[in-house]
Coordinates of C-alpha atoms and ligand atoms in Angstrom, one line a residue:
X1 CA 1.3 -0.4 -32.7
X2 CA -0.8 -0.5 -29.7
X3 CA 0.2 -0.6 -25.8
X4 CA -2.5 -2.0 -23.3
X5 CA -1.0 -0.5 -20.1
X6 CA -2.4 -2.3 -16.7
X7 CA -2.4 0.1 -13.5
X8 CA -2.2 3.0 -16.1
X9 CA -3.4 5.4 -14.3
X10 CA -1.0 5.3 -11.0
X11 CA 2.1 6.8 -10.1
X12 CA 4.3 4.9 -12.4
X13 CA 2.0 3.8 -15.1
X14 CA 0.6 7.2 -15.9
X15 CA 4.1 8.6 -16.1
X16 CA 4.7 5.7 -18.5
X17 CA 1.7 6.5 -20.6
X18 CA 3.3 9.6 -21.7
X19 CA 6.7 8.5 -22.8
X20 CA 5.0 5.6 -24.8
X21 CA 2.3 8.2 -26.6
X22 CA 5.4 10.6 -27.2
X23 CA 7.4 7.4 -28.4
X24 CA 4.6 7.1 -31.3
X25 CA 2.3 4.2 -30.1
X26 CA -1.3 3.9 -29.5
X27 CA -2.2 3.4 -25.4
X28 CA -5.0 1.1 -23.7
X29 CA -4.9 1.1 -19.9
X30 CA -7.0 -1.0 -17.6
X31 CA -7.4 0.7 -14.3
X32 CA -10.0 -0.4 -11.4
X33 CA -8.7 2.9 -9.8
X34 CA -8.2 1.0 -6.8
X35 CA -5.0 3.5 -6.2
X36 CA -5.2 6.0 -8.6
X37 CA -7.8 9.1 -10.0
X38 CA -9.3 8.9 -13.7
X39 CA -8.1 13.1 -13.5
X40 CA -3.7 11.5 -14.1
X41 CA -5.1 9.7 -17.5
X42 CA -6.7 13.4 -18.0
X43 CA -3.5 14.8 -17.5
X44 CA -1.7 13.0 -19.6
X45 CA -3.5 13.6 -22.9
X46 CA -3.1 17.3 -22.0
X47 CA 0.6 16.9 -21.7
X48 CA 0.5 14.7 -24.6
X49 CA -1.8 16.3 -27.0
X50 CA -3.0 12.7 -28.0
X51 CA -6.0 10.4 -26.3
X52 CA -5.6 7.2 -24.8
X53 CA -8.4 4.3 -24.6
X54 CA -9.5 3.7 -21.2
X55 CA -11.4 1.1 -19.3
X56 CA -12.6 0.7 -16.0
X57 CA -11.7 -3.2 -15.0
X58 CA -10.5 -5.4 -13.0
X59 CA -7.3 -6.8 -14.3
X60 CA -8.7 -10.6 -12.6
X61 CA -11.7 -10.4 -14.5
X62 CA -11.2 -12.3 -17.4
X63 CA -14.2 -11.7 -19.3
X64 CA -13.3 -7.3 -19.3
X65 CA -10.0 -8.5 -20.4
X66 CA -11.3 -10.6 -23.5
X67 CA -13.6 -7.5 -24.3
X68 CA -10.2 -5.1 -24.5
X69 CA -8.3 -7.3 -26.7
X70 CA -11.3 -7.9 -28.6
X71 CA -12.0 -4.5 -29.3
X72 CA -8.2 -3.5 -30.1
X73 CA -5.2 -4.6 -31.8
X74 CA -2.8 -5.0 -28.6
X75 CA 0.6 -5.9 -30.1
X76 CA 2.2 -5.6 -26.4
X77 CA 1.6 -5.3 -22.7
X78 CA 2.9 -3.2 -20.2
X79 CA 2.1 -4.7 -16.4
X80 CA 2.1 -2.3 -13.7
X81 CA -1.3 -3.3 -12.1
X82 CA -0.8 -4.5 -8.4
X83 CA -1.1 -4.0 -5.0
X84 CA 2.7 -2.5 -3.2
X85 CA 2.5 -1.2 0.3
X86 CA 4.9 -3.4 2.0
X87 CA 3.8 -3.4 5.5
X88 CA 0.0 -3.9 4.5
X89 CA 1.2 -7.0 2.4
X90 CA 2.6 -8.5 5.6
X91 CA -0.8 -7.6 7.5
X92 CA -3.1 -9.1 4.9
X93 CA -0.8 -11.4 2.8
X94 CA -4.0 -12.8 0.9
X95 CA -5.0 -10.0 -0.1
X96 CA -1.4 -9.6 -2.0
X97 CA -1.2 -12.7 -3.4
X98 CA -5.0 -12.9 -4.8
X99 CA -4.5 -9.5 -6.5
X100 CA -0.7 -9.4 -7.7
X101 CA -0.7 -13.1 -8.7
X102 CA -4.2 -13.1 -9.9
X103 CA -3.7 -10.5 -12.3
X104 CA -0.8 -11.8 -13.5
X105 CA -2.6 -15.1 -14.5
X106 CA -5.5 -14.0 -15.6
X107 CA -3.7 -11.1 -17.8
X108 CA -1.3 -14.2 -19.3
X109 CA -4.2 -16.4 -20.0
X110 CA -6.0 -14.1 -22.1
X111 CA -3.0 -12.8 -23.8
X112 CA -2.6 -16.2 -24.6
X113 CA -6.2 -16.3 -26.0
X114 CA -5.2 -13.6 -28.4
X115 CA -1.6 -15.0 -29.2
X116 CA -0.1 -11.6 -27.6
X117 CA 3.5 -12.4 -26.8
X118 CA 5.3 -9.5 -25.5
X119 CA 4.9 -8.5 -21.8
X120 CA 6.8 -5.5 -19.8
X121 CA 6.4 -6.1 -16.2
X122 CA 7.0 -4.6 -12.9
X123 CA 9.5 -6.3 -10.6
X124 CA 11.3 -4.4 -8.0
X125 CA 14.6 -4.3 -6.1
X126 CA 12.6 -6.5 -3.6
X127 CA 13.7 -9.9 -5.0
X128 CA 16.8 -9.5 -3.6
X129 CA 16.4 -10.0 -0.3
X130 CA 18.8 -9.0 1.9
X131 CA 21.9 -9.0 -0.9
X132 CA 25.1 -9.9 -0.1
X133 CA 27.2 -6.6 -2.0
X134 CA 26.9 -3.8 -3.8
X135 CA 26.2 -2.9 -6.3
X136 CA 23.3 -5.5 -7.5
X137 CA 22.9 -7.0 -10.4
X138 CA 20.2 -9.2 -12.3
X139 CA 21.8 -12.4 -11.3
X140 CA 22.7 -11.8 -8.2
X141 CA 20.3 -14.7 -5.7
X142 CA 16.8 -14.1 -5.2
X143 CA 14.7 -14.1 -2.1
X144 CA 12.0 -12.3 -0.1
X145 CA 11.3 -10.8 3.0
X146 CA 7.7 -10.0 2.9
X147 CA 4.6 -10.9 1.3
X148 CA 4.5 -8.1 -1.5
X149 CA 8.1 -9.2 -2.4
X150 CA 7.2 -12.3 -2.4
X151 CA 3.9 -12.3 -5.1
X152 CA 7.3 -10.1 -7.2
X153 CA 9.6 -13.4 -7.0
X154 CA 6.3 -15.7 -7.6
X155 CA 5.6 -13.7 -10.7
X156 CA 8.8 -13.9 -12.2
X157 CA 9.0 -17.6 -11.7
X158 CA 5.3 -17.4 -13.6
X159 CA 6.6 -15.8 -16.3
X160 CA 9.7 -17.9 -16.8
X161 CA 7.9 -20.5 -16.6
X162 CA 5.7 -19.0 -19.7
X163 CA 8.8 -18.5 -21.5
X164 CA 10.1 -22.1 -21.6
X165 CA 6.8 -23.3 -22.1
X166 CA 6.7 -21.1 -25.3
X167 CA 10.5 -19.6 -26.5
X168 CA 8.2 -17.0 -29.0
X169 CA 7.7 -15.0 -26.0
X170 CA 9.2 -11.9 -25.0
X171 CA 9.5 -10.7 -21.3
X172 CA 11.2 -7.9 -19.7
X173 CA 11.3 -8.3 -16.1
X174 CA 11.9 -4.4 -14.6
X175 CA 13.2 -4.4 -11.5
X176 CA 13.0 -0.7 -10.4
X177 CA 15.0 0.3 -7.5
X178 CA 13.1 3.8 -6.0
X179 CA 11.0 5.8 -8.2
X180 CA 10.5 8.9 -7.1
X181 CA 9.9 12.9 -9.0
X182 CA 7.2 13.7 -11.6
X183 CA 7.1 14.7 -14.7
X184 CA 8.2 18.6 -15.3
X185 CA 5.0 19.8 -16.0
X186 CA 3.7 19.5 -12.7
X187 CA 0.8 18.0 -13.5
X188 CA 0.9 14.1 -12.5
X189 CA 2.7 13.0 -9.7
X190 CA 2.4 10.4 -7.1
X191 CA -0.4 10.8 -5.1
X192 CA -0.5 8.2 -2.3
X193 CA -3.6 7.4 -0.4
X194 CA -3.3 7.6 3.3
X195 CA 0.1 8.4 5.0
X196 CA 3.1 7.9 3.2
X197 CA 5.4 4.6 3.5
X198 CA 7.9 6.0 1.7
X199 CA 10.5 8.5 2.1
X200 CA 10.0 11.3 -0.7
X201 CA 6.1 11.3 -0.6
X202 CA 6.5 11.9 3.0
X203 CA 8.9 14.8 2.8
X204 CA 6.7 16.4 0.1
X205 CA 4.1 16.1 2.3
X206 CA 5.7 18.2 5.2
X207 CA 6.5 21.0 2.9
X208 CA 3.0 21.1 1.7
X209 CA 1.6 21.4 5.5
X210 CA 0.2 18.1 5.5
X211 CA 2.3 16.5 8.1
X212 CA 4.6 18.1 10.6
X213 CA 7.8 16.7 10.4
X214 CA 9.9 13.8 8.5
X215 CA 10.4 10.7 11.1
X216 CA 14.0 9.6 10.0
X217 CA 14.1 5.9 10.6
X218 CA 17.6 5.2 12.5
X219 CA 21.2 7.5 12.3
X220 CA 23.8 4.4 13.2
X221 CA 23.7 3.1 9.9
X222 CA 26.8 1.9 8.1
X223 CA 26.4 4.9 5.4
X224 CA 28.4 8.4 5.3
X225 CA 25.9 10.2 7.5
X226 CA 24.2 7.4 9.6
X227 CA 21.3 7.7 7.6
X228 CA 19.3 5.0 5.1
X229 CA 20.5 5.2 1.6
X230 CA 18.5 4.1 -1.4
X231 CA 19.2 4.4 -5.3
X232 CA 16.7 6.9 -6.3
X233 CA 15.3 7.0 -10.0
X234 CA 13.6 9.8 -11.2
X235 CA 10.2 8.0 -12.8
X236 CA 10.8 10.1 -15.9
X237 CA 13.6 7.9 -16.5
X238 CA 11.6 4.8 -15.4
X239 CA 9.0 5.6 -17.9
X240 CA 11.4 5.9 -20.5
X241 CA 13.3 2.5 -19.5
X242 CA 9.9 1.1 -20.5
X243 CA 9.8 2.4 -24.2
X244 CA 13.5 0.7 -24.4
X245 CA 12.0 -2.4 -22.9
X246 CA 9.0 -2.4 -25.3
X247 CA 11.3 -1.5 -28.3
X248 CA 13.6 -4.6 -27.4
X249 CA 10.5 -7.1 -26.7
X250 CA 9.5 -6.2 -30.6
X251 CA 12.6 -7.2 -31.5
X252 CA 13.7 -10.0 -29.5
X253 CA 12.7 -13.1 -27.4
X254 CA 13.6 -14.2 -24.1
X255 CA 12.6 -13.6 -20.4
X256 CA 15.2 -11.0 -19.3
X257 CA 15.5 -9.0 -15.7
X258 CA 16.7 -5.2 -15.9
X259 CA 17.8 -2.8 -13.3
X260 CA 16.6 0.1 -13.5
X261 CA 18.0 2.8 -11.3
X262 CA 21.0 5.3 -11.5
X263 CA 24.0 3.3 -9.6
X264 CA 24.4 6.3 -6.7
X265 CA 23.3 5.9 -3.4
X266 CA 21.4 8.9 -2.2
X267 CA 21.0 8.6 2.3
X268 CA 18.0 9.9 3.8
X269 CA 19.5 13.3 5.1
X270 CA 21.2 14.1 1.5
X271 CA 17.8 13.8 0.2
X272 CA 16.0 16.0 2.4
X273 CA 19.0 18.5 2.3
X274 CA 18.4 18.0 -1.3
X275 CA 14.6 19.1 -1.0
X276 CA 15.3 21.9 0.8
X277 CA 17.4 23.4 -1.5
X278 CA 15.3 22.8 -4.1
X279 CA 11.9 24.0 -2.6
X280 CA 13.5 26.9 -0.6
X281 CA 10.7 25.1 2.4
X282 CA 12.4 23.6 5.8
X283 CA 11.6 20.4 6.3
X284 CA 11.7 20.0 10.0
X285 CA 12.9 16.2 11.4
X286 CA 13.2 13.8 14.4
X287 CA 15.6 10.9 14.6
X288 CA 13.1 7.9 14.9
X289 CA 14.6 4.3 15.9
X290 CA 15.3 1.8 12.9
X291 CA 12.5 0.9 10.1
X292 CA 12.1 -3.2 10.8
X293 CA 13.9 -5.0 8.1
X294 CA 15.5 -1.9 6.3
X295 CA 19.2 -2.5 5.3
X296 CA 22.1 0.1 5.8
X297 CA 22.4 0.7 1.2
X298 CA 21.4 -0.5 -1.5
X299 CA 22.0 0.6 -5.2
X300 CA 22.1 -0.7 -8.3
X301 CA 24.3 -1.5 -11.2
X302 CA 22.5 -0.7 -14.4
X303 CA 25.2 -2.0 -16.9
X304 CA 22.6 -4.3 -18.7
X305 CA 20.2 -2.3 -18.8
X306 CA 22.8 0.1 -20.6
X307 CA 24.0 -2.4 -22.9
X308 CA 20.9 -4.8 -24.0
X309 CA 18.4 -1.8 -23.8
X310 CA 20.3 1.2 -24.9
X311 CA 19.0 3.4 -21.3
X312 CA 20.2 4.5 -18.6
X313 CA 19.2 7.6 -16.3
X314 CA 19.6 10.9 -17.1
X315 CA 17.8 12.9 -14.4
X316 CA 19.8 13.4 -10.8
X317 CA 18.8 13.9 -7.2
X318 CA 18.5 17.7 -7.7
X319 CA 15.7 17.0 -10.9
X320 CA 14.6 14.4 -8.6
X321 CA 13.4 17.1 -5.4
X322 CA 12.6 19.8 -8.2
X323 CA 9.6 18.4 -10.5
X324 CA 8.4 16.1 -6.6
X325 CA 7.7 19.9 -5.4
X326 CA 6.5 21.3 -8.3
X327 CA 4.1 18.5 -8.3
X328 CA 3.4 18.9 -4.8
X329 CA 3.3 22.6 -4.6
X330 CA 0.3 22.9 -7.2
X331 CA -1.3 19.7 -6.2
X332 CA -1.0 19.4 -2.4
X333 CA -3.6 17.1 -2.4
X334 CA -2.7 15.3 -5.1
X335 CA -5.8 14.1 -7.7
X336 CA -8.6 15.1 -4.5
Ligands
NAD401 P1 0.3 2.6 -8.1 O1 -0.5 2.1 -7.0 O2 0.3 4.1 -8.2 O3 -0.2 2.0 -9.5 C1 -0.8 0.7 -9.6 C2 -2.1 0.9 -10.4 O4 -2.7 -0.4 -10.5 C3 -3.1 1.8 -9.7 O5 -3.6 2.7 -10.6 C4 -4.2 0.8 -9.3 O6 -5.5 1.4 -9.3 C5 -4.1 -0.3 -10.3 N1 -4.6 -1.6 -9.9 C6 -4.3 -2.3 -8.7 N2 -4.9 -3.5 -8.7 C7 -5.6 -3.5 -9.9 C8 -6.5 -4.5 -10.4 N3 -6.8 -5.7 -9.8 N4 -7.0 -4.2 -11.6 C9 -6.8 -3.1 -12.3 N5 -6.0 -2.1 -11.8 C10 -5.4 -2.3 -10.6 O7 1.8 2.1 -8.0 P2 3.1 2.5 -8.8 O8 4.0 3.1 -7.8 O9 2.7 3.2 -10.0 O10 3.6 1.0 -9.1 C11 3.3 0.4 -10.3 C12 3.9 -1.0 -10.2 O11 5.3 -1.0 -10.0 C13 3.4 -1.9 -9.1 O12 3.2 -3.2 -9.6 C14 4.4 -1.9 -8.1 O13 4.5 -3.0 -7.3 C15 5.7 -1.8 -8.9 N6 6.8 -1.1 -8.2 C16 6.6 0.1 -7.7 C17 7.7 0.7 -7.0 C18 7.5 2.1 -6.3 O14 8.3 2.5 -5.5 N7 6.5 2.8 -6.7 C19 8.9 0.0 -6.8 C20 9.0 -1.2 -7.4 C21 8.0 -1.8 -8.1
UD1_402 C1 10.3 0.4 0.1 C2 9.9 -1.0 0.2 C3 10.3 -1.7 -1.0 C4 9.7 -1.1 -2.2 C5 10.1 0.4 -2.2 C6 9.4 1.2 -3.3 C7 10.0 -1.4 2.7 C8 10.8 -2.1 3.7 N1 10.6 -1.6 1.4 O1 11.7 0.5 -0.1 O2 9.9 -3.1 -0.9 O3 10.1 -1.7 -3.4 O4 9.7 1.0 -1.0 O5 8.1 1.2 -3.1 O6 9.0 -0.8 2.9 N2 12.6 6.5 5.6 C9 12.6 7.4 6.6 N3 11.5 8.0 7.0 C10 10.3 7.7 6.3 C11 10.3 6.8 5.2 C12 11.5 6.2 4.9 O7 13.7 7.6 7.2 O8 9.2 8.3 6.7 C13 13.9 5.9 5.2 C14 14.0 4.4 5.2 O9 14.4 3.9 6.4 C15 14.9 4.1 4.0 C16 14.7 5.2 3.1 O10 14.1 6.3 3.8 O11 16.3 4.2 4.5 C17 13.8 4.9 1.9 O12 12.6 4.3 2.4 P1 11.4 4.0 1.4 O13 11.1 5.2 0.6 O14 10.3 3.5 2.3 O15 11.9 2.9 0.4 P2 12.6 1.5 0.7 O16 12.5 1.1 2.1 O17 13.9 1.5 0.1

């Protein structure tokens, strides 16, 4: 059986490419490296031991896409190619839309071409909007608060749309709550261009020597030390939660939203207390005002994820901190 993989080569994807060559399948990833280095698709064939196909495309351009499913025997699709940094989306909202929706379209369009009818795809925690309680779950109301959550919503109305077009469809909408870690080796990891939006990249970051000190976005929150707190998934666990996905598209149809996360609410300070004891480095901070439009908690419940897919998380906060420094100790540049 054969996997094309979009956006293999980034954070999430390339972490993904290993659990599904361990799980037995053949790999294909399109990759226009926009956000990502050749050297992680390197990496994993040498944690592996096996070779995945690669091409350089554009996920828009139809004609590259025709060529890949021309040249292999793609049974199923795994969507991870996208644009994600929030606060750019809202700068240049175009820019979202034209790539997250475009390569959603074109991708469906040629899939349909091919009669390919099983697609994995990267939602997030984002389509909930501001939620009313915790813990979330998948039907809980949907709505946005920024462009890049937006083109998520938009795309899951797509593909729902696909599926009652066509009930032979399968679709597994993944909505991940916040991947962070690596993969134990040490040798791929996320590797973000620029400064770091997010927390754990940032942190990593000042215990590397790259930056000086973690800015923590408000103390008066409604949580048990003031601080943020967020439902961390190790993406280890996230990758795997894709072979489960995969395994139930083969075997089922239906458009269907998962949760993926652990159910725990992790705050800001137990996180970096959490690094620290885990990297033995201090991790120096400043109390910063409030993050626009961040809420006090959010955390998932994974119970359907549990019971339709068979997965939930395995790895904690602690694995979580460990395999991020090990990634970053050896790589503190990440792929440059
Ligand atoms: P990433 O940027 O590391 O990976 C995305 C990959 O897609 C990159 O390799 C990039 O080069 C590629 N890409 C982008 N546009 C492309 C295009 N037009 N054609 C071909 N390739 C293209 O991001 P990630 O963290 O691995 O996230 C993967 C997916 O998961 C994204 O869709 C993201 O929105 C979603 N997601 C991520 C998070 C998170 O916290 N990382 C949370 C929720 C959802
Ligand atoms: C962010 C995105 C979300 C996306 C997710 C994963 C925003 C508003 N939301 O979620 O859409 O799906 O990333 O990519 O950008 N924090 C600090 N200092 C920092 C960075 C973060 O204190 O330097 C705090 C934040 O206030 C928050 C927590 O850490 O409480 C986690 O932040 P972050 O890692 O950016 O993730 P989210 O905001 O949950």
């Amino acid at each position: 059986m054969s996997i094309l993989i979009t956006g293999g080569a980034g954070f999430i994807g390339s972490h993904t490419c290993v659990e599904i060559l361990d799980a037995g399948y053949d790999v294909v990833v399109v990759d226009n490296l926009s956000n990502s280095s050749r050297k992680a698709l390197e990496r994993v064939e040498k944690i592996t031991g096996k070779t995945l196909k690669f091409y350089e495309a554009d996920v828009r351009n139809t004609d590259a896409l025709r060529k890949i499913f021309s040249e292999n025997s793609i049974d199923a699709v795994i969507h991870f190619a996208g644009y994600k940094a929030v606060g750019e989306s809202v700068r240049e909202p175009l820019k979202y839309y034209d790539n997250n929706i475009g390569c959603t379209v074109s991708l469906l369009s040629v899939m349909d071409e091919f009669g390919v009818k099983r697609i994995v795809f990267s939602s997030s925690a984002t389509v909930y909007g501001i939620p009313e309680k915790m813990p979330i779950t998948e039907e809980m109301p949907l709505s946005a608060i920024n462009p890049y959550g937006r083109t998520k919503l938009f795309i899951e109305e797509i593909l729902r749309d696909r599926y009652n077009a066509d009930n032979g469809w399968s679709i597994a909408l993944l909505r991940y709550f916040n991947p962070i870690g690596a993969h134990k080796s040490g040798l791929i990891g996320e590797s973000p261009k620029g400064i770091p939006n997010n927390l754990m990249p940032f942190i990593s970051q000042v215990a590397v020597g790259r930056l000086t000190e973690l800015h923590v976005f408000g103390d008066d929150y409604n949580t048990s030390d003031g601080t943020g707190s967020r439902d961390y998934i190790h993406v280890v666990d996230l990758a795997k939660g894709h072979v489960k996905a995969i395994e139930w598209a083969f075997t089922h149809t239906g458009c269907e939203a998962f949760n993926l996360g652990t159910g725990k609410g992790t705050t800001v300070m137990e996180l970096r207390d959490a690094f620290v004891r885990a990297s033995g480095v201090d991790i120096p901070y400043v109390i910063d005002p409030r993050r626009p439009g961040d809420l006090d908690e959010l955390y998932a419940s994974c119970d359907k994820a549990k019971s339709v897919l068979g997965w939930e998380a395995t790895l904690n906060i602690n694995d979580m901190c460990k395999d991020t420094w090990l990634w970053q100790r050896d790589n503190p540049n990440g792929y440059d």
